[in-house]
Short mmCIF file of C-alpha atoms (C1' of nucleotides) in Angstrom, two decimals:
data_model
loop_
_atom_site.label_atom_id
_atom_site.label_comp_id
_atom_site.label_asym_id
_atom_site.label_seq_id
_atom_site.Cartn_x
_atom_site.Cartn_y
_atom_site.Cartn_z
CA MET A 1 -10.02 10.30 93.29
CA SER A 2 -11.93 9.01 96.22
CA ALA A 3 -10.78 5.63 95.23
CA ASP A 4 -12.38 2.65 96.78
CA ARG A 5 -15.96 3.32 97.55
CA ARG A 6 -16.18 0.29 95.29
CA PRO A 7 -19.00 -2.00 95.54
CA ALA A 8 -18.66 -1.73 91.75
CA ASP A 9 -21.54 -2.76 89.57
CA ASP A 10 -21.94 -3.88 85.98
CA VAL A 11 -22.38 -0.33 84.82
CA ASP A 12 -18.87 0.50 85.95
CA GLU A 13 -17.64 -2.17 83.59
CA ILE A 14 -19.82 -1.07 80.74
CA VAL A 15 -18.68 2.51 81.10
CA ALA A 16 -15.05 1.42 81.26
CA ALA A 17 -15.48 -0.60 78.07
CA TRP A 18 -16.99 2.34 76.25
CA ARG A 19 -14.23 4.64 77.38
CA ARG A 20 -11.71 2.21 76.01
CA GLU A 21 -13.50 1.80 72.70
CA ARG A 22 -14.67 5.34 72.22
CA PRO A 23 -12.31 7.66 74.08
CA ASP A 24 -13.69 10.50 72.02
CA LEU A 25 -17.16 10.22 73.56
CA ASP A 26 -18.18 11.48 76.96
CA VAL A 27 -20.17 8.50 78.13
CA SER A 28 -20.72 9.80 81.63
CA PRO A 29 -24.49 10.08 81.17
CA LEU A 30 -24.55 6.30 81.24
CA GLU A 31 -23.44 6.42 84.83
CA VAL A 32 -26.89 7.61 85.72
CA LEU A 33 -29.20 6.47 82.97
CA SER A 34 -27.88 3.02 82.44
CA ARG A 35 -28.23 2.39 86.14
CA VAL A 36 -31.80 3.57 86.08
CA SER A 37 -32.64 1.11 83.32
CA ARG A 38 -30.94 -1.81 84.92
CA LEU A 39 -32.40 -1.08 88.30
CA ALA A 40 -35.86 -0.92 86.80
CA ARG A 41 -35.38 -4.33 85.28
CA ARG A 42 -34.42 -5.77 88.64
CA LEU A 43 -37.43 -4.18 90.22
CA ASP A 44 -39.70 -5.83 87.69
CA LEU A 45 -38.25 -9.19 88.48
CA ALA A 46 -38.56 -8.64 92.21
CA ARG A 47 -42.09 -7.44 91.80
CA GLY A 48 -42.98 -10.58 89.93
CA SER A 49 -41.87 -12.75 92.79
CA ALA A 50 -43.74 -10.65 95.30
CA PHE A 51 -46.94 -11.07 93.33
CA SER A 52 -46.67 -14.72 92.50
CA GLU A 53 -47.86 -15.61 95.99
CA HIS A 54 -51.06 -13.79 95.25
CA LEU A 55 -51.42 -15.37 91.82
CA LEU A 56 -51.02 -12.00 90.24
CA ASP A 57 -48.93 -10.92 87.31
CA GLY A 58 -47.28 -7.56 87.07
CA TRP A 59 -49.75 -6.30 84.51
CA ALA A 60 -52.65 -7.40 86.68
CA PHE A 61 -51.33 -5.50 89.66
CA ASP A 62 -50.92 -2.39 87.54
CA VAL A 63 -54.58 -2.44 86.65
CA LEU A 64 -55.91 -3.42 90.05
CA SER A 65 -53.79 -0.90 91.89
CA ALA A 66 -55.00 1.91 89.65
CA LEU A 67 -58.56 0.97 90.56
CA ARG A 68 -57.68 0.66 94.23
CA ARG A 69 -56.04 4.05 94.34
CA ALA A 70 -59.07 5.63 92.77
CA GLY A 71 -60.94 5.03 96.02
CA GLU A 72 -64.60 4.13 96.46
CA PRO A 73 -66.33 2.81 94.49
CA TYR A 74 -63.10 1.58 92.87
CA GLU A 75 -64.32 2.30 89.38
CA LEU A 76 -62.52 3.59 86.31
CA SER A 77 -63.28 3.49 82.62
CA PRO A 78 -61.06 1.42 80.33
CA GLY A 79 -59.88 4.72 78.86
CA GLN A 80 -58.71 5.98 82.22
CA LEU A 81 -56.94 2.72 82.86
CA VAL A 82 -55.20 3.06 79.53
CA GLN A 83 -53.88 6.45 80.54
CA GLN A 84 -52.56 5.29 83.84
CA THR A 85 -50.90 2.13 82.66
CA LEU A 86 -49.50 3.38 79.35
CA VAL A 87 -50.73 0.52 77.25
CA THR A 88 -53.04 0.61 74.25
CA SER A 89 -56.77 0.22 74.35
CA GLY A 90 -56.66 -3.20 72.73
CA THR A 91 -54.30 -4.44 75.39
CA MET A 92 -56.53 -3.05 78.09
CA THR A 93 -59.58 -4.82 76.72
CA ASN A 94 -57.63 -8.04 76.90
CA ARG A 95 -56.42 -7.38 80.44
CA VAL A 96 -59.86 -6.53 81.71
CA ASP A 97 -61.17 -9.69 80.06
CA ARG A 98 -58.73 -11.81 81.97
CA LEU A 99 -59.23 -10.01 85.26
CA GLU A 100 -62.94 -10.44 84.81
CA ARG A 101 -62.50 -14.16 84.29
CA SER A 102 -60.41 -14.27 87.46
CA GLY A 103 -63.19 -12.55 89.36
CA PHE A 104 -61.14 -9.52 90.36
CA VAL A 105 -63.06 -6.92 88.40
CA GLY A 106 -66.46 -6.57 86.81
CA ARG A 107 -67.66 -4.58 83.81
CA HIS A 108 -70.64 -2.34 84.32
CA PRO A 109 -72.40 -0.09 81.86
CA ASP A 110 -71.68 3.57 82.36
CA PRO A 111 -75.00 5.09 83.44
CA GLY A 112 -74.10 8.40 81.87
CA ASP A 113 -72.76 7.23 78.53
CA ARG A 114 -73.97 4.18 76.76
CA ARG A 115 -70.77 3.92 74.78
CA GLY A 116 -68.86 3.54 77.96
CA VAL A 117 -68.03 0.83 80.42
CA LEU A 118 -66.87 1.09 83.99
CA VAL A 119 -64.46 -1.42 85.38
CA ARG A 120 -65.01 -1.99 89.04
CA LEU A 121 -62.94 -3.88 91.58
CA THR A 122 -64.75 -6.79 93.18
CA PRO A 123 -64.30 -7.48 96.91
CA ALA A 124 -61.99 -10.33 95.93
CA GLY A 125 -60.03 -7.94 93.74
CA ARG A 126 -59.70 -5.47 96.52
CA ASP A 127 -58.49 -8.12 98.91
CA VAL A 128 -55.87 -9.40 96.55
CA VAL A 129 -54.53 -6.00 95.60
CA ASP A 130 -54.39 -4.87 99.20
CA SER A 131 -52.37 -7.83 100.34
CA ALA A 132 -50.15 -7.72 97.27
CA MET A 133 -49.46 -4.06 97.89
CA ALA A 134 -48.47 -4.76 101.46
CA ASP A 135 -46.03 -7.40 100.30
CA LEU A 136 -44.67 -5.18 97.59
CA ILE A 137 -43.99 -2.37 100.02
CA GLU A 138 -42.31 -4.77 102.37
CA GLN A 139 -40.07 -6.06 99.64
CA GLU A 140 -39.21 -2.65 98.31
CA LYS A 141 -38.30 -1.57 101.78
CA SER A 142 -35.68 -4.26 101.88
CA LEU A 143 -34.31 -3.17 98.53
CA LEU A 144 -33.79 0.26 100.02
CA SER A 145 -32.10 -1.04 103.11
CA GLU A 146 -28.72 0.04 101.82
CA LEU A 147 -29.73 3.65 102.04
CA SER A 148 -30.30 5.88 105.01
CA ALA A 149 -33.47 7.88 105.28
CA ALA A 150 -31.58 10.96 104.20
CA ASP A 151 -30.16 9.11 101.21
CA ARG A 152 -33.60 8.02 100.16
CA ALA A 153 -35.01 11.48 100.42
CA GLN A 154 -32.21 12.84 98.35
CA LEU A 155 -32.55 10.09 95.79
CA ALA A 156 -36.27 10.71 95.50
CA ASP A 157 -35.62 14.37 95.04
CA LEU A 158 -33.00 13.94 92.35
CA LEU A 159 -35.22 11.51 90.48
CA ARG A 160 -38.17 13.83 90.70
CA ARG A 161 -36.14 16.60 89.18
CA MET A 162 -35.32 14.40 86.21
CA LEU A 163 -38.83 13.09 85.87
CA ALA A 164 -40.84 16.25 86.23
CA PRO A 165 -39.86 17.87 82.94
CA LEU A 166 -40.53 14.66 81.07
CA GLU A 167 -43.97 14.33 82.51
CA THR A 168 -45.14 17.88 82.24
CA ARG A 169 -44.47 17.76 78.53
CA GLU A 170 -46.54 14.67 78.14
CA THR A 171 -49.18 15.95 80.49
CA ARG A 172 -49.82 18.94 78.33
CA GLU A 173 -50.03 16.80 75.24
CA THR A 174 -51.91 13.91 76.62
CA ARG A 175 -54.04 14.87 79.46
CA GLU A 176 -55.43 17.94 77.88
CA THR A 177 -55.97 17.46 74.18
CA ARG A 178 -57.31 14.00 74.03
CA GLU A 179 -58.76 12.11 76.81
CA THR A 180 -57.27 8.82 75.81
CA ARG A 181 -54.28 7.96 73.79
CA MET B 1 -43.32 17.78 104.17
CA SER B 2 -40.73 20.34 103.21
CA ALA B 3 -43.44 21.99 101.31
CA ASP B 4 -43.04 23.64 97.99
CA ARG B 5 -40.03 22.40 96.17
CA ARG B 6 -42.76 21.48 93.71
CA PRO B 7 -42.01 20.60 90.28
CA ALA B 8 -44.33 17.75 91.33
CA ASP B 9 -44.52 14.65 89.24
CA ASP B 10 -47.02 11.85 88.77
CA VAL B 11 -45.45 9.88 91.56
CA ASP B 12 -46.37 12.58 94.04
CA GLU B 13 -49.98 12.07 93.05
CA ILE B 14 -49.78 8.32 93.22
CA VAL B 15 -48.19 8.43 96.63
CA ALA B 16 -50.79 10.90 97.86
CA ALA B 17 -53.57 8.64 96.60
CA TRP B 18 -52.14 5.66 98.41
CA ARG B 19 -51.74 7.60 101.64
CA ARG B 20 -55.37 8.57 101.43
CA GLU B 21 -56.54 5.04 100.71
CA ARG B 22 -54.16 3.13 102.93
CA PRO B 23 -53.08 5.42 105.76
CA ASP B 24 -51.92 2.33 107.61
CA LEU B 25 -49.18 1.59 105.08
CA ASP B 26 -45.86 3.34 104.84
CA VAL B 27 -45.69 3.83 101.10
CA SER B 28 -42.57 5.93 101.15
CA PRO B 29 -40.53 3.33 99.25
CA LEU B 30 -42.59 4.25 96.23
CA GLU B 31 -41.02 7.68 96.29
CA VAL B 32 -37.84 6.11 95.06
CA LEU B 33 -38.79 2.89 93.33
CA SER B 34 -41.82 4.06 91.47
CA ARG B 35 -39.77 6.91 90.09
CA VAL B 36 -37.08 4.55 88.95
CA SER B 37 -39.63 2.48 87.04
CA ARG B 38 -41.31 5.42 85.44
CA LEU B 39 -38.06 7.06 84.52
CA ALA B 40 -36.90 3.87 82.89
CA ARG B 41 -40.03 3.76 80.81
CA ARG B 42 -39.45 7.29 79.60
CA LEU B 43 -35.88 6.46 78.77
CA ASP B 44 -36.99 3.57 76.64
CA LEU B 45 -39.32 5.79 74.72
CA ALA B 46 -36.67 8.45 74.25
CA ARG B 47 -34.18 5.85 73.19
CA GLY B 48 -36.55 4.60 70.58
CA SER B 49 -36.83 7.99 69.00
CA ALA B 50 -33.08 8.47 69.06
CA PHE B 51 -32.62 5.20 67.22
CA SER B 52 -35.37 5.51 64.69
CA GLU B 53 -33.20 7.81 62.62
CA HIS B 54 -30.76 4.98 62.30
CA LEU B 55 -33.44 2.42 61.53
CA LEU B 56 -32.65 0.64 64.74
CA ASP B 57 -34.90 -0.73 67.41
CA GLY B 58 -34.03 -0.76 71.05
CA TRP B 59 -33.39 -4.47 71.10
CA ALA B 60 -31.12 -4.16 68.08
CA PHE B 61 -29.03 -1.50 69.75
CA ASP B 62 -28.66 -3.65 72.83
CA VAL B 63 -27.13 -6.42 70.79
CA LEU B 64 -24.98 -4.26 68.56
CA SER B 65 -23.62 -2.20 71.41
CA ALA B 66 -22.58 -5.31 73.30
CA LEU B 67 -20.59 -6.37 70.26
CA ARG B 68 -19.15 -2.90 69.82
CA ARG B 69 -18.04 -2.69 73.43
CA ALA B 70 -16.29 -6.01 73.14
CA GLY B 71 -13.69 -4.36 70.92
CA GLU B 72 -11.92 -5.85 67.94
CA PRO B 73 -12.84 -8.07 66.27
CA TYR B 74 -16.33 -7.26 67.55
CA GLU B 75 -17.24 -10.87 68.07
CA LEU B 76 -19.26 -12.58 70.77
CA SER B 77 -21.04 -15.89 70.96
CA PRO B 78 -24.83 -15.94 71.17
CA GLY B 79 -24.43 -17.23 74.69
CA GLN B 80 -22.40 -14.24 75.72
CA LEU B 81 -24.93 -11.95 74.14
CA VAL B 82 -27.66 -13.68 76.10
CA GLN B 83 -25.84 -12.98 79.33
CA GLN B 84 -25.30 -9.34 78.58
CA THR B 85 -28.77 -8.54 77.36
CA LEU B 86 -30.74 -10.62 79.86
CA VAL B 87 -32.94 -12.31 77.32
CA THR B 88 -33.32 -16.02 76.63
CA SER B 89 -31.39 -17.94 74.05
CA GLY B 90 -34.39 -18.41 71.79
CA THR B 91 -34.96 -14.69 71.74
CA MET B 92 -31.33 -14.11 70.90
CA THR B 93 -31.44 -16.51 67.97
CA ASN B 94 -34.33 -14.53 66.62
CA ARG B 95 -32.58 -11.20 67.14
CA VAL B 96 -29.41 -12.34 65.47
CA ASP B 97 -31.48 -13.66 62.58
CA ARG B 98 -33.00 -10.28 62.02
CA LEU B 99 -29.75 -8.38 62.43
CA GLU B 100 -28.17 -10.73 59.95
CA ARG B 101 -30.89 -10.04 57.42
CA SER B 102 -30.30 -6.33 57.95
CA GLY B 103 -26.62 -6.80 57.25
CA PHE B 104 -25.42 -5.52 60.62
CA VAL B 105 -23.94 -8.76 61.88
CA GLY B 106 -22.73 -12.02 60.42
CA ARG B 107 -22.63 -15.52 61.85
CA HIS B 108 -19.31 -17.30 61.66
CA PRO B 109 -18.43 -20.79 62.81
CA ASP B 110 -16.40 -20.85 65.99
CA PRO B 111 -13.04 -22.30 64.97
CA GLY B 112 -12.58 -23.88 68.36
CA ASP B 113 -16.00 -25.41 68.84
CA ARG B 114 -18.15 -26.74 66.06
CA ARG B 115 -21.30 -26.34 68.10
CA GLY B 116 -20.57 -22.71 68.44
CA VAL B 117 -21.22 -19.62 66.42
CA LEU B 118 -19.60 -16.24 66.67
CA VAL B 119 -21.67 -13.20 65.92
CA ARG B 120 -19.55 -10.49 64.38
CA LEU B 121 -20.36 -6.89 63.67
CA THR B 122 -20.13 -5.98 60.00
CA PRO B 123 -18.63 -2.63 58.99
CA ALA B 124 -22.17 -1.43 58.36
CA GLY B 125 -23.15 -2.62 61.81
CA ARG B 126 -20.27 -0.82 63.39
CA ASP B 127 -21.12 2.38 61.59
CA VAL B 128 -24.71 2.30 62.63
CA VAL B 129 -24.05 1.51 66.26
CA ASP B 130 -21.37 4.17 66.50
CA SER B 131 -23.58 6.90 65.20
CA ALA B 132 -26.57 5.70 67.21
CA MET B 133 -24.45 5.72 70.35
CA ALA B 134 -23.36 9.28 69.69
CA ASP B 135 -26.97 10.35 69.30
CA LEU B 136 -28.02 8.45 72.37
CA ILE B 137 -25.37 10.10 74.50
CA GLU B 138 -26.35 13.47 73.17
CA GLN B 139 -29.95 12.89 74.02
CA GLU B 140 -29.24 11.53 77.45
CA LYS B 141 -27.11 14.50 78.16
CA SER B 142 -30.09 16.72 77.61
CA LEU B 143 -32.20 14.60 79.92
CA LEU B 144 -29.64 15.22 82.61
CA SER B 145 -29.53 18.93 82.01
CA GLU B 146 -31.59 19.56 85.10
CA LEU B 147 -28.82 18.30 87.30
CA SER B 148 -25.47 19.75 88.15
CA ALA B 149 -22.33 17.69 87.79
CA ALA B 150 -22.31 17.18 91.53
CA ASP B 151 -25.93 16.07 91.47
CA ARG B 152 -25.21 13.56 88.76
CA ALA B 153 -22.26 12.12 90.59
CA GLN B 154 -24.32 11.76 93.70
CA LEU B 155 -27.20 10.22 91.84
CA ALA B 156 -24.88 7.73 90.17
CA ASP B 157 -23.44 6.85 93.51
CA LEU B 158 -26.78 6.33 95.22
CA LEU B 159 -27.99 4.18 92.35
CA ARG B 160 -24.85 2.12 92.41
CA ARG B 161 -25.34 1.41 96.05
CA MET B 162 -28.82 0.06 95.35
CA LEU B 163 -27.74 -1.88 92.32
CA ALA B 164 -24.58 -3.50 93.57
CA PRO B 165 -26.18 -5.90 96.04
CA LEU B 166 -28.71 -6.99 93.45
CA GLU B 167 -26.03 -7.75 90.92
CA THR B 168 -23.54 -9.50 93.14
CA ARG B 169 -26.12 -12.17 93.78
CA GLU B 170 -26.40 -12.78 90.06
CA THR B 171 -22.68 -12.56 89.62
CA ARG B 172 -22.10 -15.50 91.86
CA GLU B 173 -24.61 -17.56 89.98
CA THR B 174 -23.84 -16.57 86.46
CA ARG B 175 -20.42 -15.22 86.04
CA GLU B 176 -18.72 -18.13 87.62
CA THR B 177 -20.08 -20.82 85.43
CA ARG B 178 -18.92 -19.17 82.27
CA GLU B 179 -15.47 -17.87 82.01
CA THR B 180 -15.32 -15.86 78.91
CA ARG B 181 -16.70 -12.35 79.17
"C1'" DT C 1 -17.00 -45.50 73.52
"C1'" DC C 2 -20.62 -43.75 76.48
"C1'" DG C 3 -23.25 -40.61 79.30
"C1'" DG C 4 -23.78 -36.15 80.70
"C1'" DT C 5 -23.20 -31.28 79.42
"C1'" DT C 6 -23.06 -27.22 76.60
"C1'" DT C 7 -24.50 -24.55 72.60
"C1'" DC C 8 -27.61 -22.98 69.54
"C1'" DT C 9 -32.11 -23.48 67.09
"C1'" DT C 10 -36.97 -24.56 66.76
"C1'" DT C 11 -41.65 -24.70 68.23
"C1'" DC C 12 -45.53 -23.18 70.69
"C1'" DG C 13 -48.27 -20.33 73.67
"C1'" DA C 14 -48.97 -15.82 75.75
"C1'" DT C 15 -49.14 -10.95 75.22
"C1'" DG C 16 -48.59 -6.48 72.97
"C1'" DT C 17 -49.49 -3.09 69.19
"C1'" DC C 18 -51.93 -1.35 65.33
"C1'" DA C 19 -55.74 -0.72 62.38
"C1'" DA C 20 -60.39 -1.42 61.44
"C1'" DG C 21 -65.15 -1.79 63.04
"C1'" DA C 22 -69.56 -1.25 65.76
"C1'" DC C 23 -71.99 1.51 68.56
"C1'" DT C 24 -73.10 5.91 70.83
"C1'" DC C 25 -72.76 10.74 71.65
"C1'" DT C 26 -72.50 15.64 70.12
"C1'" DT C 27 -73.02 19.40 67.17
"C1'" DG C 28 -75.10 22.32 63.93
"C1'" DA C 29 -77.89 23.21 59.72
"C1'" DC C 30 -82.41 23.01 58.30
"C1'" DG D 1 -87.40 18.83 66.33
"C1'" DT D 2 -84.57 16.02 63.53
"C1'" DC D 3 -81.15 14.38 60.80
"C1'" DA D 4 -76.45 13.83 59.10
"C1'" DA D 5 -71.56 14.30 59.93
"C1'" DG D 6 -67.93 13.93 62.92
"C1'" DA D 7 -65.88 12.38 67.47
"C1'" DG D 8 -65.31 9.32 71.18
"C1'" DT D 9 -65.33 4.64 73.46
"C1'" DC D 10 -64.50 0.09 73.45
"C1'" DT D 11 -63.79 -4.43 71.07
"C1'" DT D 12 -62.00 -7.37 67.49
"C1'" DG D 13 -58.62 -9.46 64.42
"C1'" DA D 14 -54.15 -9.64 62.05
"C1'" DC D 15 -49.49 -9.56 62.88
"C1'" DA D 16 -45.07 -9.34 65.59
"C1'" DT D 17 -42.23 -10.38 69.54
"C1'" DC D 18 -40.76 -12.81 73.53
"C1'" DG D 19 -40.01 -16.59 76.79
"C1'" DA D 20 -40.08 -21.56 78.15
"C1'" DA D 21 -39.16 -25.90 76.91
"C1'" DA D 22 -37.85 -29.38 73.81
"C1'" DG D 23 -34.62 -30.81 70.11
"C1'" DA D 24 -30.22 -31.52 67.46
"C1'" DA D 25 -25.38 -31.35 67.20
"C1'" DA D 26 -20.92 -31.31 69.28
"C1'" DC D 27 -17.84 -31.47 73.26
"C1'" DC D 28 -15.58 -33.77 77.19
"C1'" DG D 29 -14.25 -36.79 80.88
"C1'" DA D 30 -13.87 -41.43 82.35
#
DNA sequence: TCGGTTTCTTTCGATGTCAAGACTCTTGAC
DNA sequence: GTCAAGAGTCTTGACATCGAAAGAAACCGA
């Protein structure tokens, strides 16, 4: 055993408890997956604090950043936003409503389809998402400070290998058959 | 840069979009952190399907597994459950209410403190959490099938190194005030 | 005994999902 | 050409869950 690499986190304790209670089970998958979940929760919290300076909530950033990434003219349909943010259409209607009231997006009729609407970033929306993104990156950089560049590359690679099969399955189901979800 | 290792996931596309739109920003932290978030979301979904056979929700498993891990007599106070599951006390009251109605836990007065309550797993609760845990482990194992044992160990280690500093901060705040755990 | 603290519950507001609905588009028979 | 049936897009409304803060009961130290 390479014994004391030990910073030791909560997951070490959880795994130890399970091994004591269920010695018959191989709980080693928790070593990876439980850490992923807990780390994600921390990231959400950290993200929230990064955004609060910009008067943004996490959900708002999700929507605005999807529009920003889309590039000029920063327009997507509610349906496309639903796909990218993994929420339901009802939720997206509500989010766009609130962002519209805040002045960060506008609704415009889709010239090519009168059923449709296009959600477009306003200049104010673009400003806020750009500065929030800069802060977010800065903060995330500090979260990664424990790791060398090589570590990060390896971590990204390992995570991609876990993620890719999960997403290709969904891609085939989602992106092709229906256009929404 | 090292070109075609390509399983390629959604994060590759998101990162590429950001590089196009904001070439001035170093968005490389997203390579790691965005993957962590997305992976966590997939895990939640997968977990849900693993539990549905046992008529459990994710939140219910969180509570029951904390009790199960505690060992005989499978008792914790609501306050301890709050700490372990990272929800508020009001939420926990509600969760215990519902688990009690389902017959998976019981509330018992704390003999040493009349303000207090001890939440105890019923035999039915223990059965359901044990079989759900077995299924969960099985499923998680398959999610990790892409990775060799060495990969998993390394991944666990890298994640621990990110997680540990985040948790020690909380440890100092939280774990000291209480003493039980 | 009294004031401050801890523990759990209750209430209220915000947000999410799901299902139903209104409107528009598309397709194909006539 | 046109009309009806079926699909697609978005919004609405009912219901459920969660968190924040206030409330009620019990503990504890002085």
